Amino acid sequence: MTKLRLAIVGAGPAGIYAADILLKAERKFDVSIDLFEQLPAPYGLVRYGVAPDHPRIKGIITALRDVLDRGDIRLFGNVRFGEDITLDDLKKHYNAVIFATGAIRDTTLDIPGIDAVASYGAADYVSWFDGHPDVPREWPLDAASVGVLGNGNVALDVARMLAKHAEDLLVTEVPANVYEGLQASAVTDVHVFGRRGPAQVKFTPLELRELGELRDVDMVVYDEDFDYDDAAKDAVASNKQVMVIDRILQSWRKRDSVNNARGSASRRLHLHFWARPVEVRKDDAGRVAALVYERTKPDGQGGAVGTGELREVPLQALYRAIGYFGSPLPGVPFDKKHGVIPNREGQVLAKDSNERVAGIYATGWIKRGPVGLIGHTKSDAMETVRHIINDQGSWWHPEDPSEESIVELLRERGVRWTDLDGWHRLDEHEIALGAPVERARVKVVPRDEMVRVSRGE
């Protein structure tokens, strides 16, 4: 019987779901799957892109763990594609590869002053508070007034993690260095700016509701933002999610802090709608001093147009949470404009000719861009896997497809990879670190310590 030796690069939800779907699919050949991950631990953005105070979303890890723990997928962690293994290596040992590397960089914003000191991408801050091993251990939280650009869930995560008091995170898996950094934070006011109105936001009701539940944080909204046009009224009336979001926001309008920058709490979280960023003002030292934005208004079709009115909010730091962007992979076609691997339903295409590239596939955010929830990732993987099954005639013909060959290759190159047993060791170690302080776990941050614990060294 024919056997498919498949490599998957990326052990987040997209990669793990693709492996699971292929193993369960109806097919006329055997399958052997190796999952490569550049970090020592699996689960990708579920471990390193979801705020530590979101245990419900982190429950996805349980489902992913069940897939890996079946034992029919090999995991090679702490292996960097392009350095430890190359595309030529994969062609030598596998019939095909799926890239599921996600999108971890911030989308750029081209406005004057965006390069100011203390102007950050949200992805870097998220990586810091999630204990990503490849970012600095310290984060500058010396600004009293901070701005966040964006009206999606990442923007709300960033705003919440700036406004929330550090001690309220002690029930979570927040790393020790992150807790200490947040404890010393100078933040008093967080301003969230969105180009459109309250009825057009991209965040979910759950994320929004959590903001209003923060201890000792006043929610500040502005009455002028709630002069709904017919399109907004229709959205509220016809869409249950928009209706719930509107209900939450309307309830905040009744609070004492509405239109009042000085409520009773020690911190305030301001939501500014109809605000299009125009310029970041700098002080004499080149640091963020203010955000200039243009007041927008409804265009009658659910969008926004400029009014020409400029406003300025004093700030000392700014975070842009306007979307993630994919990163190019050595030897793999890449669309620089959209930050994805060019593909047709997951079949990778040559950049210039749009012809299919045999043996190379994509799934998840590197395939379609950083949009959609976990459910989309599953359907995405199904589409890609269907093509792999049907493309048997164009699979690669590897010189040495034996399962031991890739182990020997990594060993020869001195790669200190981690495996599934290693992840279990690290998992148990983090849980043990949390036990004395009655926490679910304390996440290990340094890469070398993660590797050492995982390898039992």
Short mmCIF file of C-alpha atoms in Angstrom, two decimals:
data_model
loop_
_atom_site.label_atom_id
_atom_site.label_comp_id
_atom_site.label_asym_id
_atom_site.label_seq_id
_atom_site.Cartn_x
_atom_site.Cartn_y
_atom_site.Cartn_z
CA MET A 1 0.00 0.00 0.00
CA THR A 2 1.23 3.50 -0.84
CA LYS A 3 2.32 5.61 2.12
CA LEU A 4 2.19 9.38 2.44
CA ARG A 5 5.06 10.81 4.48
CA LEU A 6 3.81 14.30 5.35
CA ALA A 7 5.64 17.17 7.07
CA ILE A 8 3.61 19.94 8.68
CA VAL A 9 5.49 23.13 9.64
CA GLY A 10 3.70 24.83 12.53
CA ALA A 11 2.15 23.11 15.57
CA GLY A 12 -0.62 25.57 16.30
CA PRO A 13 -4.33 24.80 15.80
CA ALA A 14 -4.03 24.99 11.98
CA GLY A 15 -1.24 22.40 11.80
CA ILE A 16 -2.69 20.06 14.42
CA TYR A 17 -6.18 20.16 12.87
CA ALA A 18 -4.75 19.42 9.42
CA ALA A 19 -2.94 16.36 10.80
CA ASP A 20 -6.04 15.15 12.61
CA ILE A 21 -8.33 15.61 9.60
CA LEU A 22 -5.95 13.77 7.27
CA LEU A 23 -5.56 10.84 9.66
CA LYS A 24 -9.35 10.49 9.93
CA ALA A 25 -10.05 11.04 6.22
CA GLU A 26 -11.16 8.31 3.84
CA ARG A 27 -8.14 7.48 1.69
CA LYS A 28 -6.41 4.59 -0.10
CA PHE A 29 -2.96 4.98 1.44
CA ASP A 30 -1.24 4.96 4.82
CA VAL A 31 -0.16 8.22 6.43
CA SER A 32 2.81 9.14 8.59
CA ILE A 33 2.94 12.74 9.88
CA ASP A 34 5.77 14.74 11.44
CA LEU A 35 4.89 18.10 12.97
CA PHE A 36 7.68 20.70 13.13
CA GLU A 37 7.46 23.67 15.49
CA GLN A 38 10.04 26.44 15.96
CA LEU A 39 9.09 26.87 19.64
CA PRO A 40 9.87 24.19 22.25
CA ALA A 41 6.12 23.88 23.08
CA PRO A 42 3.15 23.27 20.75
CA TYR A 43 -0.21 25.10 20.32
CA GLY A 44 1.00 28.30 18.64
CA LEU A 45 -1.18 31.34 19.17
CA VAL A 46 -3.42 29.52 21.63
CA ARG A 47 -0.44 29.43 24.00
CA TYR A 48 1.28 32.63 22.84
CA GLY A 49 -1.49 34.82 21.41
CA VAL A 50 -4.37 34.52 23.88
CA ALA A 51 -4.29 36.68 27.01
CA PRO A 52 -3.62 34.73 30.23
CA ASP A 53 -6.97 35.78 31.71
CA HIS A 54 -8.86 33.91 28.96
CA PRO A 55 -9.07 30.36 30.30
CA ARG A 56 -12.20 29.63 28.25
CA ILE A 57 -10.35 30.15 24.97
CA LYS A 58 -7.35 28.25 26.30
CA GLY A 59 -9.71 25.28 26.70
CA ILE A 60 -9.02 24.73 22.99
CA ILE A 61 -5.66 23.36 24.14
CA THR A 62 -7.49 20.38 25.67
CA ALA A 63 -8.84 19.39 22.25
CA LEU A 64 -5.44 19.89 20.61
CA ARG A 65 -3.75 17.85 23.35
CA ASP A 66 -6.17 14.99 22.76
CA VAL A 67 -5.10 14.89 19.10
CA LEU A 68 -1.37 14.84 19.90
CA ASP A 69 -1.76 12.36 22.75
CA ARG A 70 -3.26 9.73 20.44
CA GLY A 71 0.33 8.95 19.49
CA ASP A 72 -0.07 8.87 15.70
CA ILE A 73 1.63 12.24 15.09
CA ARG A 74 5.31 12.92 15.87
CA LEU A 75 6.23 16.31 17.26
CA PHE A 76 9.61 17.98 16.66
CA GLY A 77 9.71 21.19 18.69
CA ASN A 78 12.53 23.76 18.84
CA VAL A 79 13.21 23.18 15.13
CA ARG A 80 13.46 26.28 12.95
CA PHE A 81 12.44 25.95 9.31
CA GLY A 82 15.07 27.56 7.11
CA GLU A 83 17.81 26.99 9.70
CA ASP A 84 17.57 23.53 11.25
CA ILE A 85 15.67 22.02 8.31
CA THR A 86 15.19 23.35 4.78
CA LEU A 87 12.74 22.80 1.96
CA ASP A 88 15.32 20.60 0.24
CA ASP A 89 15.53 18.45 3.39
CA LEU A 90 11.76 18.00 3.35
CA LYS A 91 11.81 17.01 -0.33
CA LYS A 92 14.43 14.40 0.48
CA HIS A 93 12.42 12.78 3.29
CA TYR A 94 8.71 13.50 2.64
CA ASN A 95 6.09 13.31 -0.10
CA ALA A 96 4.59 16.70 0.72
CA VAL A 97 4.59 19.56 3.22
CA ILE A 98 1.84 21.76 4.67
CA PHE A 99 2.89 25.17 5.96
CA ALA A 100 0.76 26.24 8.92
CA THR A 101 3.02 28.98 10.26
CA GLY A 102 0.30 31.53 11.02
CA ALA A 103 0.81 35.29 11.15
CA ILE A 104 2.70 36.80 14.07
CA ARG A 105 3.90 40.20 12.86
CA ASP A 106 1.88 43.42 13.08
CA THR A 107 0.39 45.01 10.00
CA THR A 108 2.09 48.34 9.32
CA LEU A 109 0.29 51.68 9.55
CA ASP A 110 1.59 54.40 7.24
CA ILE A 111 0.95 57.67 9.07
CA PRO A 112 3.45 60.38 10.10
CA GLY A 113 5.13 59.72 13.46
CA ILE A 114 4.22 56.05 13.73
CA ASP A 115 7.96 55.36 14.17
CA ALA A 116 8.04 57.36 17.44
CA VAL A 117 9.66 55.97 20.57
CA ALA A 118 6.96 54.10 22.57
CA SER A 119 4.93 53.34 19.42
CA TYR A 120 4.48 49.58 19.46
CA GLY A 121 2.92 46.75 17.52
CA ALA A 122 0.31 44.90 19.55
CA ALA A 123 1.78 41.52 18.59
CA ASP A 124 5.01 42.30 20.44
CA TYR A 125 3.13 43.26 23.61
CA VAL A 126 0.94 40.15 23.36
CA SER A 127 4.05 37.98 22.96
CA TRP A 128 5.55 39.63 26.07
CA PHE A 129 2.54 39.14 28.35
CA ASP A 130 2.11 35.58 27.08
CA GLY A 131 5.72 34.67 27.96
CA HIS A 132 6.99 34.08 24.40
CA PRO A 133 10.61 32.90 24.73
CA ASP A 134 11.95 35.04 21.88
CA VAL A 135 10.98 38.52 23.13
CA PRO A 136 12.65 40.61 25.88
CA ARG A 137 11.72 39.79 29.48
CA GLU A 138 10.88 43.41 30.28
CA TRP A 139 8.31 45.73 28.74
CA PRO A 140 8.27 49.53 29.23
CA LEU A 141 5.07 50.45 31.08
CA ASP A 142 6.15 53.94 32.11
CA ALA A 143 3.37 55.85 30.30
CA ALA A 144 0.33 57.15 32.22
CA SER A 145 -1.86 57.71 29.15
CA VAL A 146 -1.77 55.03 26.45
CA GLY A 147 -3.54 54.66 23.10
CA VAL A 148 -4.64 51.48 21.31
CA LEU A 149 -5.56 51.60 17.61
CA GLY A 150 -8.11 49.03 16.46
CA ASN A 151 -11.60 47.73 17.12
CA GLY A 152 -11.01 43.97 17.08
CA ASN A 153 -10.48 41.40 19.81
CA VAL A 154 -6.71 41.90 19.84
CA ALA A 155 -7.21 45.61 20.53
CA LEU A 156 -9.48 44.76 23.47
CA ASP A 157 -6.98 42.17 24.77
CA VAL A 158 -4.21 44.77 24.67
CA ALA A 159 -6.39 47.43 26.29
CA ARG A 160 -7.54 45.06 29.02
CA MET A 161 -4.00 43.89 29.77
CA LEU A 162 -2.88 47.53 30.02
CA ALA A 163 -5.74 48.62 32.28
CA LYS A 164 -6.07 45.54 34.49
CA HIS A 165 -4.42 45.49 37.92
CA ALA A 166 -1.57 42.98 38.11
CA GLU A 167 -2.84 41.25 41.27
CA ASP A 168 -6.04 40.31 39.42
CA LEU A 169 -3.93 38.16 37.07
CA LEU A 170 -2.49 36.01 39.86
CA VAL A 171 -5.21 33.42 39.34
CA THR A 172 -3.93 32.89 35.78
CA GLU A 173 -0.76 31.41 34.27
CA VAL A 174 0.83 34.85 33.86
CA PRO A 175 4.64 34.49 33.97
CA ALA A 176 6.47 35.95 36.98
CA ASN A 177 8.35 38.58 34.94
CA VAL A 178 5.08 39.77 33.36
CA TYR A 179 3.34 40.07 36.72
CA GLU A 180 6.24 42.11 38.09
CA GLY A 181 6.22 44.37 35.03
CA LEU A 182 2.47 44.98 35.22
CA GLN A 183 2.66 45.57 38.96
CA ALA A 184 5.02 48.49 38.36
CA SER A 185 2.89 49.93 35.54
CA ALA A 186 2.29 53.69 35.50
CA VAL A 187 -0.85 53.40 33.34
CA THR A 188 -3.90 55.37 34.47
CA ASP A 189 -5.77 55.93 31.17
CA VAL A 190 -6.13 53.65 28.16
CA HIS A 191 -7.74 55.11 25.00
CA VAL A 192 -9.05 52.74 22.30
CA PHE A 193 -9.62 54.30 18.86
CA GLY A 194 -11.77 52.85 16.06
CA ARG A 195 -12.43 54.32 12.58
CA ARG A 196 -16.09 53.35 12.53
CA GLY A 197 -19.01 53.39 14.93
CA PRO A 198 -20.22 51.17 17.80
CA ALA A 199 -22.45 49.12 15.47
CA GLN A 200 -19.53 48.23 13.16
CA VAL A 201 -16.92 46.97 15.63
CA LYS A 202 -15.07 43.71 14.99
CA PHE A 203 -14.81 42.44 18.56
CA THR A 204 -17.12 39.86 20.12
CA PRO A 205 -19.62 40.50 22.94
CA LEU A 206 -17.67 38.30 25.36
CA GLU A 207 -14.49 40.34 24.91
CA LEU A 208 -16.37 43.60 25.31
CA ARG A 209 -18.28 42.49 28.41
CA GLU A 210 -15.03 41.50 30.11
CA LEU A 211 -13.80 45.10 29.88
CA GLY A 212 -16.69 46.31 32.00
CA GLU A 213 -15.92 43.73 34.67
CA LEU A 214 -12.39 44.98 35.39
CA ARG A 215 -11.87 45.87 39.05
CA ASP A 216 -11.13 49.53 39.79
CA VAL A 217 -11.35 50.52 36.11
CA ASP A 218 -13.98 52.98 34.89
CA MET A 219 -15.39 52.54 31.37
CA VAL A 220 -15.64 55.89 29.60
CA VAL A 221 -17.79 56.20 26.46
CA TYR A 222 -18.95 59.37 24.73
CA ASP A 223 -22.59 60.21 23.90
CA GLU A 224 -21.65 61.85 20.59
CA ASP A 225 -20.60 58.43 19.26
CA PHE A 226 -24.10 56.97 19.58
CA ASP A 227 -26.03 59.10 17.09
CA TYR A 228 -26.91 56.07 14.94
CA ASP A 229 -27.86 56.37 11.28
CA ASP A 230 -30.34 53.99 9.60
CA ALA A 231 -27.62 51.48 8.66
CA ALA A 232 -26.47 51.23 12.29
CA LYS A 233 -30.05 50.92 13.55
CA ASP A 234 -30.68 48.13 11.03
CA ALA A 235 -27.50 46.33 12.15
CA VAL A 236 -28.59 46.48 15.80
CA ALA A 237 -32.10 45.25 14.92
CA SER A 238 -31.07 42.42 12.58
CA ASN A 239 -27.82 41.02 14.00
CA LYS A 240 -27.90 39.40 17.44
CA GLN A 241 -24.18 39.94 18.07
CA VAL A 242 -24.43 43.65 17.22
CA MET A 243 -27.53 43.87 19.39
CA VAL A 244 -25.67 42.45 22.42
CA ILE A 245 -22.67 44.74 21.82
CA ASP A 246 -24.99 47.73 21.63
CA ARG A 247 -26.74 46.68 24.85
CA ILE A 248 -23.39 46.48 26.68
CA LEU A 249 -22.25 49.87 25.40
CA GLN A 250 -25.61 51.49 26.17
CA SER A 251 -25.41 50.16 29.74
CA TRP A 252 -22.03 51.90 30.12
CA ARG A 253 -23.56 55.19 28.99
CA LYS A 254 -25.68 55.09 32.15
CA ARG A 255 -22.64 54.87 34.43
CA ASP A 256 -21.29 57.88 36.28
CA SER A 257 -18.03 57.75 34.32
CA VAL A 258 -19.68 58.44 30.94
CA ASN A 259 -18.29 61.63 29.36
CA ASN A 260 -16.29 62.08 32.53
CA ALA A 261 -12.55 61.51 32.39
CA ARG A 262 -12.42 61.38 36.19
CA GLY A 263 -14.58 58.62 37.61
CA SER A 264 -14.16 56.96 40.97
CA ALA A 265 -11.66 54.29 39.83
CA SER A 266 -7.88 54.66 39.77
CA ARG A 267 -7.77 53.70 36.08
CA ARG A 268 -9.98 54.52 33.12
CA LEU A 269 -10.58 52.80 29.79
CA HIS A 270 -11.90 55.18 27.11
CA LEU A 271 -13.60 53.96 23.92
CA HIS A 272 -13.38 56.48 21.05
CA PHE A 273 -15.43 55.63 17.96
CA TRP A 274 -15.48 57.51 14.62
CA ALA A 275 -11.74 58.21 15.03
CA ARG A 276 -9.33 57.71 12.10
CA PRO A 277 -5.64 58.02 13.06
CA VAL A 278 -3.91 60.77 11.10
CA GLU A 279 -0.61 61.47 12.87
CA VAL A 280 1.43 60.54 15.92
CA ARG A 281 2.87 63.68 17.47
CA LYS A 282 6.35 63.39 18.99
CA ASP A 283 8.02 65.30 21.82
CA ASP A 284 11.55 66.74 21.62
CA ALA A 285 13.02 63.34 22.48
CA GLY A 286 11.14 61.64 19.61
CA ARG A 287 8.68 59.91 21.93
CA VAL A 288 4.91 59.61 21.48
CA ALA A 289 3.29 62.85 22.72
CA ALA A 290 -0.22 62.69 21.23
CA LEU A 291 -2.45 61.05 18.64
CA VAL A 292 -4.10 63.28 16.08
CA TYR A 293 -7.24 61.72 14.60
CA GLU A 294 -9.88 62.79 12.13
CA ARG A 295 -13.44 62.60 13.32
CA THR A 296 -15.37 60.37 10.90
CA LYS A 297 -19.10 59.92 10.31
CA PRO A 298 -21.38 57.21 8.87
CA ASP A 299 -21.43 56.87 5.09
CA GLY A 300 -24.94 55.39 5.14
CA GLN A 301 -23.74 51.90 4.18
CA GLY A 302 -22.07 50.72 7.37
CA GLY A 303 -18.77 52.44 6.63
CA ALA A 304 -17.20 55.77 7.53
CA VAL A 305 -16.08 58.93 5.76
CA GLY A 306 -13.93 61.77 7.03
CA THR A 307 -15.41 65.02 8.31
CA GLY A 308 -12.23 67.08 8.14
CA GLU A 309 -12.41 67.78 11.87
CA LEU A 310 -9.08 66.97 13.60
CA ARG A 311 -8.76 66.19 17.28
CA GLU A 312 -5.77 65.50 19.49
CA VAL A 313 -5.43 63.23 22.54
CA PRO A 314 -2.25 63.51 24.67
CA LEU A 315 -0.53 60.12 25.02
CA GLN A 316 2.89 58.80 26.06
CA ALA A 317 2.63 55.40 24.33
CA LEU A 318 0.69 53.91 21.44
CA TYR A 319 -0.14 50.33 20.38
CA ARG A 320 -1.44 49.46 16.92
CA ALA A 321 -3.75 46.45 16.94
CA ILE A 322 -4.95 46.67 13.35
CA GLY A 323 -4.16 43.13 12.27
CA TYR A 324 -1.46 40.48 12.01
CA PHE A 325 0.73 39.80 8.98
CA GLY A 326 2.45 36.65 7.74
CA SER A 327 6.21 36.17 7.40
CA PRO A 328 8.06 34.77 4.36
CA LEU A 329 9.61 31.31 4.53
CA PRO A 330 12.91 30.45 2.79
CA GLY A 331 12.31 28.87 -0.61
CA VAL A 332 8.50 29.18 -0.40
CA PRO A 333 6.48 31.59 -2.61
CA PHE A 334 5.22 34.62 -0.66
CA ASP A 335 2.75 37.42 -1.37
CA LYS A 336 4.35 40.50 0.22
CA LYS A 337 1.25 42.62 -0.27
CA HIS A 338 -1.13 40.35 1.63
CA GLY A 339 1.33 38.53 3.91
CA VAL A 340 0.30 35.04 2.79
CA ILE A 341 1.64 32.12 0.76
CA PRO A 342 -0.07 32.42 -2.66
CA ASN A 343 -2.41 29.45 -3.05
CA ARG A 344 -5.58 28.09 -4.56
CA GLU A 345 -7.61 26.27 -1.90
CA GLY A 346 -4.38 25.46 -0.07
CA GLN A 347 -2.40 24.33 -3.12
CA VAL A 348 0.61 26.65 -3.25
CA LEU A 349 1.11 28.64 -6.44
CA ALA A 350 4.30 29.98 -8.01
CA LYS A 351 4.51 33.71 -7.32
CA ASP A 352 4.89 34.87 -10.92
CA SER A 353 3.14 32.27 -13.03
CA ASN A 354 0.28 31.21 -10.72
CA GLU A 355 1.09 27.61 -11.61
CA ARG A 356 0.81 24.96 -8.93
CA VAL A 357 3.95 24.10 -6.98
CA ALA A 358 3.91 20.34 -6.52
CA GLY A 359 4.13 18.96 -2.99
CA ILE A 360 3.69 22.28 -1.14
CA TYR A 361 0.46 23.26 0.65
CA ALA A 362 -0.74 25.87 3.13
CA THR A 363 -3.42 26.13 5.78
CA GLY A 364 -4.51 28.59 8.47
CA TRP A 365 -3.57 32.26 8.57
CA ILE A 366 -0.53 31.88 6.30
CA LYS A 367 -3.02 30.57 3.71
CA ARG A 368 -5.92 33.04 4.03
CA GLY A 369 -4.69 35.90 6.21
CA PRO A 370 -5.38 36.55 9.90
CA VAL A 371 -9.17 36.35 9.84
CA GLY A 372 -11.71 33.99 11.34
CA LEU A 373 -11.97 31.93 14.48
CA ILE A 374 -10.95 28.36 15.34
CA GLY A 375 -13.91 26.93 13.43
CA HIS A 376 -12.65 28.52 10.23
CA THR A 377 -9.26 26.88 10.82
CA LYS A 378 -10.88 23.43 10.73
CA SER A 379 -12.77 24.00 7.48
CA ASP A 380 -9.63 25.57 6.06
CA ALA A 381 -7.63 22.44 6.87
CA MET A 382 -10.30 20.18 5.34
CA GLU A 383 -9.99 22.01 2.01
CA THR A 384 -6.19 21.70 1.98
CA VAL A 385 -6.23 18.04 3.05
CA ARG A 386 -8.73 17.14 0.32
CA HIS A 387 -6.29 18.38 -2.30
CA ILE A 388 -3.36 16.49 -0.78
CA ILE A 389 -5.38 13.26 -0.98
CA ASN A 390 -6.39 13.92 -4.60
CA ASP A 391 -2.90 15.07 -5.68
CA GLN A 392 -1.19 11.72 -5.17
CA GLY A 393 0.15 11.79 -8.74
CA SER A 394 2.16 14.95 -8.06
CA TRP A 395 3.62 14.08 -4.64
CA TRP A 396 7.37 14.31 -4.23
CA HIS A 397 9.45 11.12 -4.54
CA PRO A 398 11.80 11.31 -1.53
CA GLU A 399 15.23 9.66 -1.56
CA ASP A 400 14.89 8.44 2.02
CA PRO A 401 11.34 8.48 3.41
CA SER A 402 12.18 6.36 6.46
CA GLU A 403 10.90 7.73 9.76
CA GLU A 404 14.33 7.45 11.35
CA SER A 405 16.02 9.56 8.65
CA ILE A 406 14.77 12.93 9.95
CA VAL A 407 15.82 12.00 13.51
CA GLU A 408 19.32 11.21 12.24
CA LEU A 409 19.42 14.47 10.28
CA LEU A 410 18.51 16.62 13.30
CA ARG A 411 20.95 14.68 15.49
CA GLU A 412 23.79 15.18 12.97
CA ARG A 413 23.11 18.93 12.93
CA GLY A 414 23.13 19.18 16.71
CA VAL A 415 19.51 20.33 16.93
CA ARG A 416 18.17 20.04 20.50
CA TRP A 417 14.63 19.22 19.47
CA THR A 418 11.79 18.54 21.87
CA ASP A 419 9.16 15.83 21.43
CA LEU A 420 5.72 15.01 22.80
CA ASP A 421 7.11 13.37 25.94
CA GLY A 422 9.15 16.54 26.41
CA TRP A 423 6.04 18.69 26.18
CA HIS A 424 4.42 16.52 28.85
CA ARG A 425 7.46 17.08 31.07
CA LEU A 426 7.31 20.85 30.54
CA ASP A 427 3.55 20.87 31.08
CA GLU A 428 3.88 19.00 34.39
CA HIS A 429 6.77 21.27 35.42
CA GLU A 430 4.71 24.44 34.84
CA ILE A 431 1.76 22.98 36.74
CA ALA A 432 4.08 22.09 39.62
CA LEU A 433 5.43 25.67 39.67
CA GLY A 434 1.88 26.94 40.10
CA ALA A 435 0.79 24.52 42.81
CA PRO A 436 2.48 26.22 45.84
CA VAL A 437 0.76 29.52 45.01
CA GLU A 438 -2.57 27.86 44.10
CA ARG A 439 -2.33 28.71 40.40
CA ALA A 440 -3.10 26.43 37.44
CA ARG A 441 0.47 26.85 36.21
CA VAL A 442 3.32 29.32 35.99
CA LYS A 443 4.58 29.48 32.43
CA VAL A 444 8.33 28.96 31.85
CA VAL A 445 9.64 31.76 29.63
CA PRO A 446 13.35 31.29 28.72
CA ARG A 447 13.81 29.06 25.65
CA ASP A 448 16.87 27.29 27.06
CA GLU A 449 14.99 26.43 30.26
CA MET A 450 12.01 25.15 28.26
CA VAL A 451 14.34 22.93 26.23
CA ARG A 452 16.25 21.73 29.28
CA VAL A 453 13.07 20.74 31.15
CA SER A 454 11.53 19.16 28.04
CA ARG A 455 14.62 17.07 27.35
CA GLY A 456 14.96 16.06 31.01
CA GLU A 457 18.47 17.51 31.22
#
